[in-house]
């Protein structure tokens, strides 16, 4: 950092009441912003605006780069940037293809073709003919579920509109009620994201609900019929439910039974552009991105598909996706593939 100019020295002349000690949160803030190459004088001004003595602010911002902890962290940042640059190159190469913004639709493919062309190559595909034997396509609707399972107590996510991080804080939103009462809410209240029966609620693990599995066929060409415990998930909610931008830690099939869903997909090559600060979630609302706050998202290539009843979307491991229900919707998802489907993940949890 160069020596301050006179106007900058003047800004550092603070009253004696100015704060002279930074707590750990502010020190972390300084370190993170130095690692991100934020302008040093802009950082000093932020500290002054928050009541810190100017000379103290100057010294803290200047001296942090000499601390061995910072230097060690900086080495790891450079290693991370190398990996990020490689992902960005892969993304740029992919965009040279005329099909880079499309998801292929296939009626049926063999196990071998699915493995070679999609599963092993981490490529999404929509299969349009593999649910034709499902009785669920004829039976499953709010009326049927209310009549057959209405007295069963189920768990849903509720009060989602009060918390933008409702998926991260899912434990705060668990609510139990009778299925018939949940269905009444869906029918009476129309489009909303206030409540949703999601995968984490383990509906199909309930003894009273397991007979729903009799109405579906578990894609024997791709899925392991003997490995279903905790790997088949039931989604049921009103029009307007949103699963925010995230990636899964395994490959999944998302089979649409009732209603339509709009799915936005983003290649894992673009992860460095998605502000993934915690777990598997992005900070960006990809329906209404705040480019002032998240400018890198401008570069993202989003692929949008409409998933209709009777269609199954293969979402490869690591692919980012955002899902919005356009109608009252029922879906089933699977992770019990006949191919290996367990991966070791290192997810971020940083102080920002």
XYZ file of C-alpha atoms in Angstrom:
352
model
C 0.000 0.000 0.000
C 1.336 3.431 -0.919
C 1.592 6.192 1.693
C -1.664 8.160 2.150
C -2.171 11.476 0.420
C -3.007 14.616 2.491
C -6.759 14.282 1.928
C -6.548 10.722 3.082
C -4.585 11.692 6.199
C -7.254 14.285 6.922
C -9.896 11.557 6.812
C -7.945 9.687 9.481
C -8.205 12.535 11.972
C -10.836 11.055 14.209
C -12.240 12.235 17.540
C -10.807 10.556 20.620
C -13.995 8.518 20.857
C -13.103 6.614 17.674
C -12.744 2.860 18.145
C -9.161 1.630 18.298
C -9.706 -2.126 18.628
C -11.093 -4.415 15.914
C -12.929 -7.581 16.889
C -12.391 -10.891 15.086
C -15.320 -10.337 12.696
C -13.757 -7.127 11.375
C -10.336 -8.766 11.129
C -11.854 -11.595 9.096
C -13.571 -8.990 6.910
C -10.229 -7.289 6.241
C -8.501 -10.581 5.412
C -11.239 -11.765 3.057
C -11.358 -8.459 1.183
C -7.569 -8.318 0.846
C -7.656 -11.856 -0.569
C -10.321 -10.658 -3.020
C -8.080 -7.722 -4.053
C -10.566 -5.084 -2.906
C -9.089 -1.569 -3.039
C -7.264 -0.886 0.254
C -8.420 2.730 0.539
C -12.017 1.701 0.015
C -11.616 -0.757 2.884
C -10.079 1.909 5.125
C -12.983 4.235 4.364
C -15.490 1.527 5.329
C -13.725 1.098 8.655
C -13.700 4.846 9.276
C -17.401 5.055 8.386
C -18.015 2.393 11.011
C -16.370 4.448 13.721
C -12.795 3.161 13.731
C -9.800 5.428 14.138
C -8.281 6.208 10.738
C -4.705 5.372 11.662
C -5.838 2.099 13.228
C -7.779 1.275 10.067
C -4.764 2.123 7.905
C -2.425 -0.041 9.980
C -4.770 -3.035 10.087
C -5.378 -3.043 6.333
C -1.682 -2.524 5.584
C -0.252 -5.028 8.033
C -2.576 -7.968 7.420
C -0.561 -9.111 4.375
C 2.517 -9.575 6.570
C 0.809 -11.970 8.938
C 1.904 -15.608 8.382
C -1.707 -16.815 8.773
C -2.761 -14.519 5.924
C 0.178 -15.615 3.773
C -0.690 -19.276 4.254
C -4.321 -18.555 3.350
C -3.198 -16.605 0.301
C -1.318 -19.652 -0.972
C -4.495 -21.713 -0.818
C -6.440 -18.955 -2.575
C -4.026 -19.174 -5.502
C -4.490 -22.950 -5.651
C -8.268 -22.415 -5.674
C -7.997 -19.811 -8.433
C -6.085 -22.308 -10.574
C -8.979 -24.787 -10.289
C -11.537 -22.049 -10.899
C -9.709 -20.913 -14.045
C -9.769 -24.483 -15.354
C -13.526 -24.745 -14.767
C -14.048 -21.430 -16.574
C -12.040 -22.696 -19.557
C -14.175 -25.848 -19.725
C -17.283 -23.656 -19.630
C -15.993 -21.477 -22.469
C -15.192 -24.550 -24.561
C -18.658 -25.994 -23.926
C -20.293 -22.786 -25.155
C -18.692 -23.320 -28.568
C -21.199 -26.134 -29.121
C -24.461 -25.186 -30.826
C -26.262 -27.383 -28.267
C -24.704 -25.805 -25.173
C -28.044 -24.246 -24.149
C -30.180 -27.350 -24.743
C -31.098 -30.491 -22.829
C -31.687 -33.490 -25.058
C -35.051 -35.268 -24.915
C -35.084 -39.030 -25.514
C -38.000 -41.458 -25.510
C -35.966 -44.381 -24.241
C -32.299 -45.369 -24.113
C -30.586 -48.556 -23.069
C -28.673 -48.875 -19.827
C -25.402 -48.918 -21.753
C -26.231 -45.783 -23.757
C -27.435 -43.968 -20.661
C -24.192 -44.782 -18.877
C -21.898 -43.872 -21.787
C -23.639 -40.748 -23.090
C -25.115 -39.159 -19.965
C -24.209 -40.675 -16.576
C -20.464 -41.068 -17.148
C -20.275 -37.775 -19.057
C -22.176 -35.786 -16.404
C -24.750 -34.681 -18.980
C -28.454 -34.032 -18.256
C -31.177 -35.659 -20.333
C -34.982 -35.789 -20.240
C -36.548 -39.220 -20.779
C -40.095 -38.978 -22.089
C -41.199 -42.626 -22.348
C -40.165 -44.356 -19.144
C -43.204 -43.491 -16.989
C -45.893 -44.844 -19.298
C -46.611 -47.807 -16.973
C -47.070 -45.636 -13.890
C -50.575 -45.858 -12.410
C -49.648 -42.709 -10.511
C -50.088 -40.680 -13.715
C -53.797 -41.581 -13.639
C -54.366 -41.700 -9.888
C -52.281 -39.099 -8.105
C -54.042 -35.799 -7.543
C -55.117 -33.906 -4.406
C -58.512 -35.612 -4.297
C -57.072 -39.113 -4.490
C -54.432 -38.429 -1.850
C -56.977 -36.825 0.467
C -59.373 -39.751 0.155
C -56.765 -42.484 0.640
C -54.253 -40.874 2.996
C -56.073 -37.848 4.420
C -55.913 -39.003 8.056
C -52.152 -39.596 7.957
C -49.990 -37.061 9.790
C -47.302 -35.740 7.467
C -44.433 -33.290 7.723
C -44.067 -30.251 5.483
C -41.894 -27.184 5.308
C -43.958 -24.192 6.403
C -43.548 -20.416 6.865
C -41.020 -20.346 4.053
C -41.843 -16.786 2.996
C -40.491 -15.412 6.272
C -36.953 -16.658 5.620
C -34.989 -16.401 2.349
C -32.712 -19.205 3.616
C -35.556 -21.648 4.236
C -33.691 -24.547 2.622
C -30.517 -23.975 4.629
C -32.562 -23.508 7.832
C -34.933 -26.368 7.056
C -35.120 -27.549 10.675
C -36.834 -24.273 11.630
C -39.603 -24.910 9.108
C -40.643 -28.493 9.879
C -44.383 -28.623 10.629
C -46.687 -31.614 11.169
C -50.343 -31.745 10.170
C -52.884 -34.150 8.701
C -52.503 -34.652 4.958
C -56.144 -33.666 4.391
C -55.495 -30.301 6.073
C -52.369 -29.737 3.998
C -54.322 -30.517 0.826
C -57.039 -28.060 1.870
C -54.380 -25.354 2.148
C -53.103 -26.183 -1.330
C -56.575 -26.000 -2.871
C -57.757 -22.888 -1.008
C -54.673 -20.665 -1.144
C -53.584 -20.962 -4.772
C -50.082 -19.992 -5.856
C -47.664 -19.782 -2.941
C -44.218 -20.787 -1.709
C -45.305 -20.678 1.927
C -45.389 -24.477 2.383
C -44.106 -27.522 0.530
C -43.781 -31.253 1.154
C -40.148 -31.777 0.129
C -37.676 -34.679 0.021
C -36.343 -34.015 3.520
C -39.747 -34.813 4.981
C -39.277 -38.533 4.162
C -42.909 -39.145 3.250
C -42.310 -42.488 1.547
C -40.454 -43.782 4.604
C -43.748 -43.592 6.544
C -45.452 -46.977 6.842
C -48.867 -45.398 6.204
C -47.683 -43.865 2.907
C -45.506 -46.621 1.497
C -48.354 -48.061 -0.591
C -47.819 -45.081 -2.912
C -44.844 -47.049 -4.219
C -47.291 -49.569 -5.700
C -48.393 -46.886 -8.181
C -44.950 -46.364 -9.714
C -42.346 -48.421 -11.574
C -38.762 -47.921 -10.443
C -37.018 -47.676 -13.870
C -35.280 -51.089 -13.801
C -33.061 -50.116 -16.726
C -31.249 -47.509 -14.610
C -32.210 -47.978 -10.952
C -31.486 -50.655 -8.346
C -34.799 -52.203 -7.281
C -33.311 -53.687 -4.094
C -31.708 -50.481 -2.851
C -34.628 -48.126 -2.225
C -34.521 -47.282 1.489
C -33.963 -43.554 1.904
C -33.405 -43.133 -1.835
C -36.908 -42.422 -3.168
C -38.447 -39.027 -2.391
C -41.959 -37.598 -2.691
C -42.589 -33.918 -3.493
C -46.065 -32.399 -3.253
C -47.042 -28.753 -3.172
C -49.009 -25.878 -4.634
C -48.267 -23.857 -7.707
C -45.519 -21.366 -6.918
C -43.240 -23.539 -4.788
C -39.559 -22.841 -5.382
C -36.494 -24.919 -4.696
C -33.695 -22.311 -4.798
C -30.474 -22.627 -6.764
C -28.364 -25.517 -5.436
C -26.624 -28.694 -6.508
C -27.046 -32.221 -5.207
C -24.200 -34.391 -3.957
C -25.296 -37.390 -6.033
C -26.981 -38.080 -9.356
C -30.784 -37.930 -9.310
C -33.789 -38.676 -11.479
C -36.659 -36.203 -11.073
C -39.884 -37.807 -12.327
C -42.859 -35.506 -12.843
C -46.287 -37.004 -12.044
C -48.743 -34.100 -11.723
C -48.426 -30.518 -12.965
C -45.481 -28.831 -14.651
C -42.176 -27.611 -13.317
C -39.805 -25.047 -14.770
C -36.230 -26.139 -14.137
C -33.200 -23.893 -14.593
C -29.936 -25.823 -14.956
C -26.350 -24.578 -14.740
C -23.255 -26.642 -15.481
C -20.897 -27.313 -12.545
C -18.154 -25.756 -14.691
C -19.733 -22.406 -13.814
C -19.517 -22.900 -10.036
C -16.959 -20.059 -9.607
C -19.645 -17.640 -10.835
C -22.397 -18.745 -8.438
C -21.400 -17.334 -5.027
C -21.517 -20.688 -3.262
C -20.645 -19.587 0.277
C -22.440 -22.251 2.325
C -23.028 -25.935 1.644
C -24.622 -26.717 -1.722
C -26.517 -23.431 -2.106
C -25.923 -20.327 -4.212
C -26.635 -16.872 -2.815
C -28.104 -15.791 -6.167
C -31.840 -15.655 -6.823
C -31.559 -16.793 -10.413
C -35.100 -15.607 -11.244
C -34.272 -12.041 -10.149
C -30.473 -11.825 -9.907
C -28.996 -8.797 -8.154
C -26.135 -8.048 -10.536
C -24.866 -5.191 -8.389
C -24.332 -7.640 -5.550
C -23.440 -10.691 -7.661
C -21.895 -9.339 -10.893
C -20.251 -12.614 -11.941
C -23.694 -14.158 -12.460
C -24.030 -12.065 -15.647
C -21.652 -14.536 -17.300
C -23.679 -17.622 -16.382
C -25.302 -19.718 -19.105
C -28.657 -20.880 -17.699
C -30.479 -23.708 -19.472
C -34.235 -23.670 -18.912
C -36.532 -26.663 -19.457
C -40.219 -27.332 -18.867
C -40.805 -30.710 -17.229
C -44.211 -32.160 -18.107
C -46.131 -35.004 -16.420
C -44.721 -38.335 -17.567
C -41.195 -36.977 -18.070
C -38.099 -37.749 -16.002
C -35.130 -35.379 -15.835
C -31.693 -36.802 -15.133
C -29.800 -34.200 -13.068
C -26.127 -35.214 -12.887
C -24.143 -34.808 -9.692
C -22.906 -31.248 -9.206
C -25.292 -29.651 -11.723
C -26.903 -26.533 -10.266
C -30.678 -26.307 -10.558
C -33.564 -24.066 -9.556
C -37.102 -25.464 -9.684
C -40.453 -23.647 -9.782
C -43.827 -25.432 -9.826
C -46.185 -23.889 -12.381
C -49.181 -25.918 -11.175
C -50.177 -28.021 -8.190
C -47.366 -30.499 -8.477
C -46.332 -34.013 -7.481
C -42.873 -35.379 -8.260
C -40.802 -38.391 -7.281
C -37.003 -38.355 -7.233
C -34.563 -41.258 -7.114
C -30.895 -41.701 -6.225
C -30.673 -45.548 -6.258
C -28.841 -45.933 -9.566
C -27.315 -49.238 -10.621
C -24.068 -47.303 -11.140
C -21.819 -45.899 -8.382
C -23.490 -42.833 -6.882
C -21.530 -41.836 -3.792
C -19.004 -39.004 -3.902
C -16.833 -37.154 -1.412
C -17.645 -33.448 -1.257
C -15.904 -30.504 0.347
C -18.484 -27.753 0.804
C -17.760 -24.165 1.827
C -18.708 -22.545 5.108
C -16.834 -19.263 5.242
C -17.118 -16.070 7.264
C -18.444 -13.319 4.986
